[in-house]
Short mmCIF file of C-alpha atoms in Angstrom, two decimals:
data_model
loop_
_atom_site.label_atom_id
_atom_site.label_comp_id
_atom_site.label_asym_id
_atom_site.label_seq_id
_atom_site.Cartn_x
_atom_site.Cartn_y
_atom_site.Cartn_z
CA MET A 1 10.19 14.65 10.84
CA TYR A 2 9.22 16.80 13.78
CA PHE A 3 6.52 17.39 16.34
CA ILE A 4 3.85 20.15 16.25
CA SER A 5 1.72 20.63 19.42
CA GLU A 6 -1.28 22.60 20.44
CA THR A 7 -3.04 22.98 23.96
CA ARG A 8 -6.14 20.85 24.48
CA TYR A 9 -8.16 19.82 27.27
CA ASN A 10 -7.24 16.20 28.48
CA PRO A 11 -10.42 14.48 29.79
CA ARG A 12 -8.27 12.04 31.73
CA THR A 13 -6.21 14.37 33.78
CA GLN A 14 -8.85 17.16 33.54
CA ARG A 15 -6.57 19.84 32.59
CA ASP A 16 -4.99 21.49 29.53
CA GLU A 17 -2.06 19.67 28.07
CA PHE A 18 -0.01 19.55 24.93
CA TYR A 19 -1.60 17.49 22.05
CA TYR A 20 1.14 16.21 19.62
CA ARG A 21 1.24 15.41 16.00
CA ILE A 22 4.05 14.34 13.75
CA LYS A 23 4.75 16.09 10.52
CA GLU A 24 7.29 15.59 7.64
CA SER A 25 8.89 18.09 5.49
CA PHE A 26 9.87 17.27 1.89
CA ARG A 27 10.36 18.92 -1.44
CA ASP A 28 8.19 18.16 -4.47
CA LEU A 29 9.41 17.68 -8.10
CA SER A 30 9.50 21.41 -8.59
CA GLY A 31 11.74 21.91 -5.50
CA ARG A 32 9.05 23.64 -3.34
CA PRO A 33 8.95 22.72 0.31
CA ARG A 34 5.91 20.86 1.41
CA HIS A 35 4.69 19.44 4.66
CA ARG A 36 2.30 16.47 5.39
CA LEU A 37 0.81 15.02 8.54
CA MET A 38 2.33 11.59 9.13
CA LEU A 39 0.92 10.59 12.69
CA THR A 40 -1.51 11.90 15.33
CA VAL A 41 0.22 10.97 18.67
CA GLY A 42 -2.09 12.70 21.04
CA PHE A 43 -1.40 13.21 24.71
CA ILE A 44 1.88 11.88 26.04
CA GLU A 45 1.91 10.81 29.65
CA GLU A 46 5.68 11.35 30.11
CA ASP A 47 6.75 14.83 31.11
CA LEU A 48 8.94 15.75 28.16
CA GLY A 49 11.06 18.92 27.85
CA PRO A 50 11.58 20.86 24.71
CA TYR A 51 14.92 19.09 24.02
CA ASP A 52 13.33 15.68 24.40
CA VAL A 53 10.68 16.52 21.71
CA ARG A 54 13.41 17.77 19.50
CA ASP A 55 15.33 14.47 20.02
CA ILE A 56 12.29 12.28 19.32
CA GLY A 57 11.93 14.16 15.95
CA ARG A 58 15.60 13.57 15.05
CA CYS A 59 15.27 9.87 16.11
CA LEU A 60 12.33 9.42 13.77
CA THR A 61 14.10 11.23 10.84
CA TRP A 62 17.15 9.08 11.35
CA LEU A 63 15.12 5.84 11.42
CA HIS A 64 13.25 6.86 8.28
CA GLU A 65 16.33 7.61 6.31
CA HIS A 66 18.40 4.52 7.42
CA GLN A 67 15.83 1.72 6.99
CA GLY A 68 17.29 -1.71 6.84
CA GLU A 69 20.92 -0.32 7.51
CA GLN A 70 23.24 -1.68 10.22
CA ASP A 71 25.55 0.58 12.24
CA LEU A 72 28.99 -1.04 12.44
CA PHE A 73 30.11 1.47 15.07
CA GLY A 74 27.42 0.91 17.75
CA ASP A 75 23.83 2.08 18.24
CA ALA A 76 23.34 5.54 16.81
CA MET A 77 20.46 6.14 19.10
CA SER A 78 22.29 5.18 22.28
CA ARG A 79 23.06 8.80 23.04
CA TYR A 80 19.44 9.73 23.58
CA LYS A 81 17.47 9.15 26.78
CA GLU A 82 15.45 5.95 27.35
CA VAL A 83 12.10 7.71 27.11
CA VAL A 84 13.08 9.30 23.75
CA ARG A 85 14.12 5.77 22.38
CA ARG A 86 10.88 4.34 23.51
CA LEU A 87 8.68 6.90 22.01
CA ALA A 88 10.66 7.03 18.69
CA LEU A 89 10.40 3.30 18.34
CA PRO A 90 6.67 2.35 18.84
CA ASP A 91 6.65 -1.34 19.38
CA MET A 92 3.81 -2.92 17.30
CA VAL A 93 4.75 -6.36 18.48
CA ASP A 94 4.01 -5.45 22.07
CA THR A 95 0.54 -4.34 20.97
CA LEU A 96 0.14 -7.58 19.00
CA ALA A 97 1.23 -9.69 22.12
CA ALA A 98 -1.21 -7.79 24.37
CA LYS A 99 -4.07 -8.59 22.07
CA THR A 100 -3.14 -12.15 20.83
CA ARG A 101 -2.66 -15.15 22.85
CA VAL A 102 0.30 -17.38 22.06
CA PRO A 103 -0.90 -20.94 22.10
CA ALA A 104 1.08 -23.33 24.17
CA ASP A 105 0.88 -26.06 21.54
CA PRO A 106 3.64 -25.45 18.75
CA GLU A 107 1.27 -26.93 16.25
CA GLN A 108 -1.11 -23.94 16.80
CA SER A 109 1.30 -21.10 16.68
CA VAL A 110 0.06 -17.77 15.48
CA LEU A 111 1.08 -16.64 11.88
CA VAL A 112 1.63 -13.03 11.34
CA CYS A 113 1.23 -11.88 7.73
CA LEU A 114 3.50 -8.78 7.07
CA ASP A 115 3.70 -6.21 4.26
CA ALA A 116 7.14 -6.05 2.69
CA GLY A 117 7.45 -2.42 3.71
CA ILE A 118 7.68 -3.27 7.51
CA ALA A 119 9.20 -6.79 7.22
CA THR A 120 12.73 -5.58 8.30
CA GLU A 121 15.14 -7.99 9.88
CA ASP A 122 14.64 -6.34 13.24
CA ASN A 123 10.93 -6.72 13.03
CA LEU A 124 11.07 -10.32 12.07
CA ARG A 125 13.46 -11.20 14.83
CA GLU A 126 11.16 -9.49 17.40
CA ILE A 127 8.12 -11.42 16.10
CA LYS A 128 10.01 -14.59 16.26
CA ALA A 129 11.31 -13.90 19.79
CA ARG A 130 7.66 -13.36 20.96
CA GLY A 131 6.67 -16.94 19.80
CA TYR A 132 4.95 -16.02 16.45
CA ASP A 133 5.58 -17.14 12.92
CA TYR A 134 5.72 -14.75 10.13
CA LEU A 135 5.07 -14.67 6.46
CA CYS A 136 6.06 -11.86 4.10
CA VAL A 137 7.42 -11.01 0.68
CA SER A 138 11.16 -11.02 0.70
CA ARG A 139 12.70 -7.60 0.59
CA THR A 140 15.76 -8.88 -1.23
CA ARG A 141 15.67 -10.81 -4.50
CA LEU A 142 17.40 -14.26 -4.22
CA SER A 143 20.08 -14.48 -7.00
CA ASP A 144 22.08 -17.47 -6.01
CA TYR A 145 19.93 -20.46 -4.94
CA GLU A 146 19.15 -23.94 -6.11
CA LEU A 147 16.20 -26.29 -5.89
CA SER A 148 16.29 -29.68 -4.19
CA GLU A 149 16.04 -32.72 -6.24
CA ASP A 150 12.70 -33.77 -4.75
CA THR A 151 11.20 -30.20 -5.13
CA LYS A 152 8.02 -30.16 -6.99
CA THR A 153 6.23 -27.16 -8.67
CA VAL A 154 2.59 -26.47 -7.66
CA LYS A 155 0.46 -24.65 -10.03
CA VAL A 156 -2.44 -22.47 -8.87
CA LEU A 157 -4.83 -20.17 -10.68
CA ASP A 158 -5.63 -16.57 -9.69
CA THR A 159 -8.96 -14.87 -9.85
CA LYS A 160 -8.57 -14.20 -13.54
CA LYS A 161 -7.83 -17.90 -14.18
CA GLN A 162 -4.21 -17.19 -14.88
CA GLU A 163 -1.59 -19.80 -14.04
CA ILE A 164 1.10 -19.21 -11.22
CA CYS A 165 3.88 -21.59 -10.36
CA LEU A 166 4.86 -22.12 -6.77
CA THR A 167 8.29 -23.81 -6.07
CA ARG A 168 9.96 -24.17 -2.70
CA VAL A 169 13.55 -23.01 -2.46
CA ARG A 170 15.97 -25.07 -0.46
CA GLN A 171 17.46 -23.27 2.53
CA GLU A 172 19.75 -24.24 5.57
CA GLU A 173 18.25 -26.29 8.27
CA GLY A 174 16.77 -24.22 11.12
CA GLY A 175 16.46 -20.97 8.91
CA ASP A 176 13.74 -19.32 6.99
CA TYR A 177 12.64 -20.98 3.71
CA TYR A 178 11.54 -19.07 0.56
CA LEU A 179 8.71 -19.79 -1.85
CA GLU A 180 9.43 -18.83 -5.49
CA ILE A 181 6.37 -17.25 -7.17
CA ASN A 182 6.58 -17.26 -10.94
CA SER A 183 3.74 -15.34 -12.58
CA PRO A 184 3.76 -14.84 -16.41
CA ALA A 185 0.94 -12.25 -16.06
CA LYS A 186 3.19 -10.27 -13.55
CA ALA A 187 5.94 -10.31 -16.05
CA MET A 188 3.89 -8.95 -18.77
CA LYS A 189 2.53 -6.27 -16.48
CA GLU A 190 6.21 -5.33 -15.45
CA THR A 191 7.23 -5.23 -19.13
CA SER A 192 4.39 -2.95 -20.05
CA MET A 193 4.96 -0.55 -17.17
CA ASN A 194 8.70 -0.37 -17.93
CA ARG A 195 7.88 0.31 -21.57
CA LEU A 196 5.55 3.10 -20.48
CA PHE A 197 8.10 4.55 -17.93
CA LYS A 198 10.85 4.31 -20.75
CA GLU A 199 8.79 6.39 -23.22
CA ARG A 200 7.84 9.00 -20.68
CA PHE A 201 11.45 9.33 -19.44
CA GLU A 202 12.82 9.57 -23.03
CA ALA A 203 10.10 12.20 -23.67
CA GLU A 204 11.31 14.35 -20.75
CA MET A 205 14.90 13.93 -22.01
CA THR A 206 13.89 14.96 -25.46
CA LYS A 207 12.20 18.10 -24.16
CA ALA A 208 15.35 19.03 -22.15
CA ARG A 209 17.52 18.64 -25.39
CA ASP A 210 15.04 20.52 -27.61
CA ALA A 211 15.05 23.38 -25.13
CA LEU A 212 18.76 23.96 -25.85
CA THR A 213 17.96 25.14 -29.43
CA LYS A 214 14.79 26.99 -28.63
CA LYS A 215 14.32 30.73 -27.76
CA GLY A 216 13.85 31.13 -24.05
CA GLY A 217 14.64 27.49 -23.26
CA LYS A 218 16.90 26.42 -20.39
CA LYS A 219 20.54 26.29 -21.61
CA THR A 220 22.64 27.04 -18.66
CA TYR A 221 24.54 23.99 -17.40
CA GLU A 222 23.20 24.09 -13.85
CA LYS A 223 19.58 24.47 -15.06
CA VAL A 224 19.83 21.68 -17.47
CA ILE A 225 21.41 19.29 -14.92
CA GLU A 226 18.55 20.25 -12.44
CA ARG A 227 15.90 19.58 -15.19
CA VAL A 228 17.43 16.10 -15.99
CA GLY A 229 17.71 15.37 -12.21
CA MET A 230 14.03 15.93 -11.82
CA ALA A 231 13.19 13.54 -14.67
CA ILE A 232 15.54 11.00 -12.99
CA GLN A 233 13.77 11.49 -9.66
CA LYS A 234 10.26 11.14 -11.45
CA TYR A 235 11.23 7.87 -12.99
CA PRO A 236 13.71 6.26 -10.77
CA SER A 237 12.83 2.51 -11.72
CA ILE A 238 13.82 3.14 -15.42
CA SER A 239 16.33 5.91 -15.23
CA LYS A 240 18.93 3.73 -13.44
CA TYR A 241 19.49 1.75 -16.61
CA TYR A 242 20.42 4.89 -18.64
CA VAL A 243 23.85 6.47 -19.17
CA ILE A 244 23.55 10.25 -19.73
CA ASP A 245 26.26 12.30 -21.36
CA TYR A 246 26.51 16.10 -21.30
CA VAL A 247 28.18 18.18 -23.76
CA ARG A 248 29.23 21.72 -23.00
CA ASP A 249 29.12 24.59 -25.41
CA GLU A 250 32.62 25.38 -26.55
CA LYS A 251 31.91 29.08 -27.25
CA ASN A 252 30.15 29.59 -23.91
CA PRO A 253 31.10 26.92 -21.41
CA LYS A 254 28.31 28.03 -19.09
CA ASN A 255 25.77 26.76 -21.45
CA MET A 256 24.88 23.10 -22.52
CA ALA A 257 25.43 22.15 -26.16
CA ASP A 258 23.84 18.69 -26.32
CA ILE A 259 22.46 15.81 -24.16
CA ARG A 260 22.94 12.24 -25.18
CA TRP A 261 21.55 9.18 -23.51
CA ARG A 262 21.67 5.42 -23.94
CA ILE A 263 20.57 2.24 -22.30
CA ALA A 264 23.29 0.38 -20.58
CA ILE A 265 21.40 -2.85 -19.80
CA PRO A 266 18.65 -3.29 -22.43
CA GLU A 267 17.54 -6.80 -21.38
CA ASN A 268 16.55 -5.50 -17.89
CA VAL A 269 14.42 -2.79 -19.38
CA ASP A 270 12.52 -4.77 -22.24
CA LYS A 271 11.81 -7.96 -20.32
CA GLN A 272 10.90 -8.77 -16.77
CA SER A 273 10.88 -12.13 -15.11
CA GLY A 274 7.74 -11.78 -12.97
CA ILE A 275 9.38 -13.74 -10.15
CA TYR A 276 9.32 -12.85 -6.48
CA PHE A 277 9.77 -14.64 -3.25
CA LEU A 278 7.70 -15.38 -0.10
CA ARG A 279 9.64 -15.81 3.10
CA THR A 280 8.43 -17.52 6.32
CA ASN A 281 9.90 -19.39 9.39
CA ARG A 282 6.95 -21.90 9.37
CA ASP A 283 8.52 -24.78 7.57
CA LYS A 284 5.46 -27.13 8.12
CA LEU A 285 3.34 -25.31 5.49
CA ASP A 286 3.17 -26.67 1.98
CA GLU A 287 3.16 -24.49 -1.11
CA LYS A 288 -0.59 -24.25 -1.52
CA ALA A 289 -1.19 -23.28 2.17
CA THR A 290 1.60 -20.62 2.18
CA TRP A 291 0.11 -19.05 -0.99
CA ASP A 292 -3.37 -19.08 0.51
CA TYR A 293 -2.15 -17.38 3.85
CA TYR A 294 -0.25 -14.69 1.88
CA ASN A 295 -3.37 -13.96 -0.10
CA LEU A 296 -5.09 -12.82 3.12
CA ILE A 297 -3.11 -9.60 3.30
CA ARG A 298 -3.51 -9.15 -0.62
CA GLU A 299 -7.24 -9.49 -0.10
CA ILE A 300 -7.47 -6.99 2.63
CA GLU A 301 -5.32 -4.48 0.72
CA CYS A 302 -7.50 -4.95 -2.52
CA THR A 303 -10.75 -4.75 -0.81
CA ASN A 304 -9.79 -1.57 1.10
CA ARG A 305 -8.52 0.14 -2.09
CA GLN A 306 -11.73 -0.52 -3.91
CA LEU A 307 -13.89 0.54 -1.01
CA LYS A 308 -12.03 3.80 -0.59
CA THR A 309 -12.77 4.53 -4.25
CA ASP A 310 -16.40 3.72 -3.91
CA LEU A 311 -16.86 5.69 -0.60
CA GLN A 312 -14.83 8.57 -1.81
CA LEU A 313 -12.50 8.18 1.09
CA ARG A 314 -9.32 8.81 -0.74
CA PRO A 315 -7.31 10.99 -0.44
CA ILE A 316 -7.23 11.50 3.36
CA HIS A 317 -7.21 15.09 4.40
CA HIS A 318 -8.33 14.75 7.98
CA GLN A 319 -6.92 17.09 10.58
CA LYS A 320 -9.06 16.20 13.51
CA ASP A 321 -9.28 12.97 15.52
CA ASP A 322 -13.03 12.70 15.27
CA SER A 323 -12.86 12.81 11.46
CA SER A 324 -10.07 10.21 11.44
CA ASP A 325 -12.00 7.92 13.73
CA ALA A 326 -15.11 8.22 11.59
CA HIS A 327 -12.96 7.43 8.42
CA LEU A 328 -11.61 4.25 10.04
CA PHE A 329 -15.01 3.25 11.36
CA LEU A 330 -16.75 3.59 8.08
CA GLY A 331 -13.90 1.83 6.13
CA LEU A 332 -13.85 -1.08 8.69
CA LEU A 333 -17.65 -1.43 8.62
CA SER A 334 -17.76 -1.46 4.75
CA TYR A 335 -14.93 -4.04 4.71
CA TRP A 336 -16.95 -6.49 7.00
CA ILE A 337 -19.94 -6.17 4.84
CA VAL A 338 -18.07 -6.67 1.58
CA ASN A 339 -15.83 -9.48 3.07
CA THR A 340 -19.03 -11.37 4.29
CA ILE A 341 -20.55 -11.18 0.77
CA ARG A 342 -17.41 -12.30 -0.95
CA TYR A 343 -16.89 -15.09 1.58
CA LYS A 344 -20.38 -16.46 0.99
CA LEU A 345 -19.87 -16.34 -2.78
CA ARG A 346 -16.52 -18.08 -2.56
CA GLN A 347 -18.23 -20.94 -0.79
CA THR A 348 -20.26 -21.50 -3.99
CA GLY A 349 -17.45 -21.18 -6.35
CA GLU A 350 -17.74 -17.39 -7.36
CA THR A 351 -14.42 -15.61 -6.86
CA CYS A 352 -15.13 -12.12 -8.50
CA TYR A 353 -14.05 -8.94 -6.95
CA TRP A 354 -16.29 -6.24 -5.41
CA PRO A 355 -16.27 -3.99 -8.46
CA GLU A 356 -17.58 -6.81 -10.60
CA ILE A 357 -20.29 -7.63 -8.01
CA LYS A 358 -21.40 -3.96 -7.94
CA ARG A 359 -21.39 -3.91 -11.71
CA ARG A 360 -23.66 -6.88 -12.03
CA MET A 361 -26.08 -5.70 -9.32
CA SER A 362 -26.28 -2.23 -10.75
CA THR A 363 -28.37 -3.51 -13.53
CA GLN A 364 -31.35 -3.86 -11.17
CA LYS A 365 -33.00 -0.44 -10.57
CA ALA A 366 -35.54 1.06 -8.17
CA ILE A 367 -38.04 3.42 -9.92
CA THR A 368 -40.15 6.07 -8.13
CA THR A 369 -42.95 7.68 -10.08
CA GLU A 370 -44.89 10.62 -8.51
CA ALA A 371 -48.28 12.01 -9.93
CA VAL A 372 -51.49 13.85 -8.85
CA ASN A 373 -54.90 12.13 -9.43
CA ALA A 374 -58.25 13.82 -10.23
CA LEU A 375 -58.99 14.33 -6.45
CA GLY A 376 -55.75 16.42 -6.02
CA GLU A 377 -54.02 13.66 -4.03
CA LYS A 378 -50.40 13.08 -4.45
CA VAL A 379 -49.73 9.38 -5.62
CA LYS A 380 -46.24 7.86 -5.20
CA LEU A 381 -45.55 4.57 -6.95
CA ARG A 382 -42.31 2.70 -6.35
CA LEU A 383 -41.35 -0.27 -8.45
CA CYS A 384 -38.18 -2.60 -8.72
CA SER A 385 -37.06 -3.87 -12.03
CA ASN A 386 -36.44 -7.54 -12.68
CA PRO A 387 -32.85 -8.64 -12.16
CA THR A 388 -30.67 -9.86 -15.02
CA LYS A 389 -29.35 -13.39 -15.20
CA ALA A 390 -25.95 -12.24 -13.71
CA ALA A 391 -27.74 -10.57 -10.76
CA GLU A 392 -30.06 -13.41 -10.28
CA ASP A 393 -27.15 -15.74 -10.09
CA ILE A 394 -25.72 -13.75 -7.19
CA TYR A 395 -29.07 -13.73 -5.42
CA GLU A 396 -29.27 -17.49 -5.62
CA ARG A 397 -25.76 -18.06 -4.23
CA LEU A 398 -26.39 -15.75 -1.33
CA GLN A 399 -29.91 -17.09 -0.75
CA TYR A 400 -31.51 -13.73 -1.03
CA LYS A 401 -34.85 -12.75 -2.49
CA LYS A 402 -34.57 -11.82 -6.11
CA MET A 403 -36.89 -8.72 -5.69
CA PRO A 404 -36.07 -6.70 -2.51
CA PHE A 405 -39.66 -5.36 -2.56
CA ARG A 406 -42.79 -5.54 -4.51
CA ARG A 407 -44.94 -2.61 -5.90
CA LYS A 408 -45.45 0.11 -3.35
CA THR A 409 -48.27 2.70 -3.62
CA LYS A 410 -48.51 5.69 -1.32
CA VAL A 411 -51.38 8.18 -1.46
CA CYS A 412 -50.90 11.52 0.23
CA SER A 413 -54.24 13.39 0.73
CA THR A 414 -54.16 17.16 0.68
CA GLN A 415 -57.58 17.40 2.61
#
């Protein structure tokens, strides 16, 4: 990752200053270099030299490539200046502490729900040091654990009325505890996805092998290895279970004669367990409460994903701050509206998602008819169709009128 800058007018200092953005370079599956905008930093108050900007980019790259790793030989960033380390490590916890009050009563501590992508050990320790509790999906899968004798399994239902089993895992006293989530529906989904990835990966391997006997196909050893490597990179979750053997051509060692592959661990490919773990340091929550708290972040992610599809806000190609601000404002405003509607429906027992609500309500239409009467006047008639039973049920739950408007007639005289 690296910085790019341009000169802009800073209204705070009333002079032209450098405006910074962070970009990342990468190669796509065809090997071509690409660039994408990662973060808009804006104006930086510190007086940074060109070497400082370079060092910040190097720090960001190092942190991105070594996530979750521990340096046994000291801090790898200690050689940089303090301002470089501070700007390369934006502390989200400081922002959270500035906007959230930590209650004095331990019974009312703030619970932070984290996505697994940022739930690193360093972030969790920092959150705990500030007096917060945390809840996240465990980044590591527990393999050696046992359940206590008095442990009970709590069964809950998701929005599709599918059963999910919650079991608390026994841990050492004073440490975090883990909640085992066993979802048969998730296991079926994982199995189906792995089967699809398996078929696609083997299709890529078959194409590479068939090209060895076709005219104009890739036959050189280096080109074949590169093609197979691209297939492995495209399907990393399934290719790791395969063992690939390469056979050189005896007459021409520079060429490849055959490609053979086999699955080393078939049981890991054909069947998935559907088990994952929730991790939290708040030991006073029961299984049902922990699951409900975790669903908050899933609810936000799901609603935003659905809204961005409806509002055509995906993908994001904004290059200006005004466009990014408008994007965030429109997405947040839409989320508030949808969340309010879904909250009211959940109070009455209706737990369907936004696409289903939109599908039911789309059956009611507003019709506009225009015509010209004998006097030459333009008459506009607007009607609203009667709602279906499904739409009428939503109106009743929200306590709204079943007909947004009655018949409207508008006459425009040409005289």
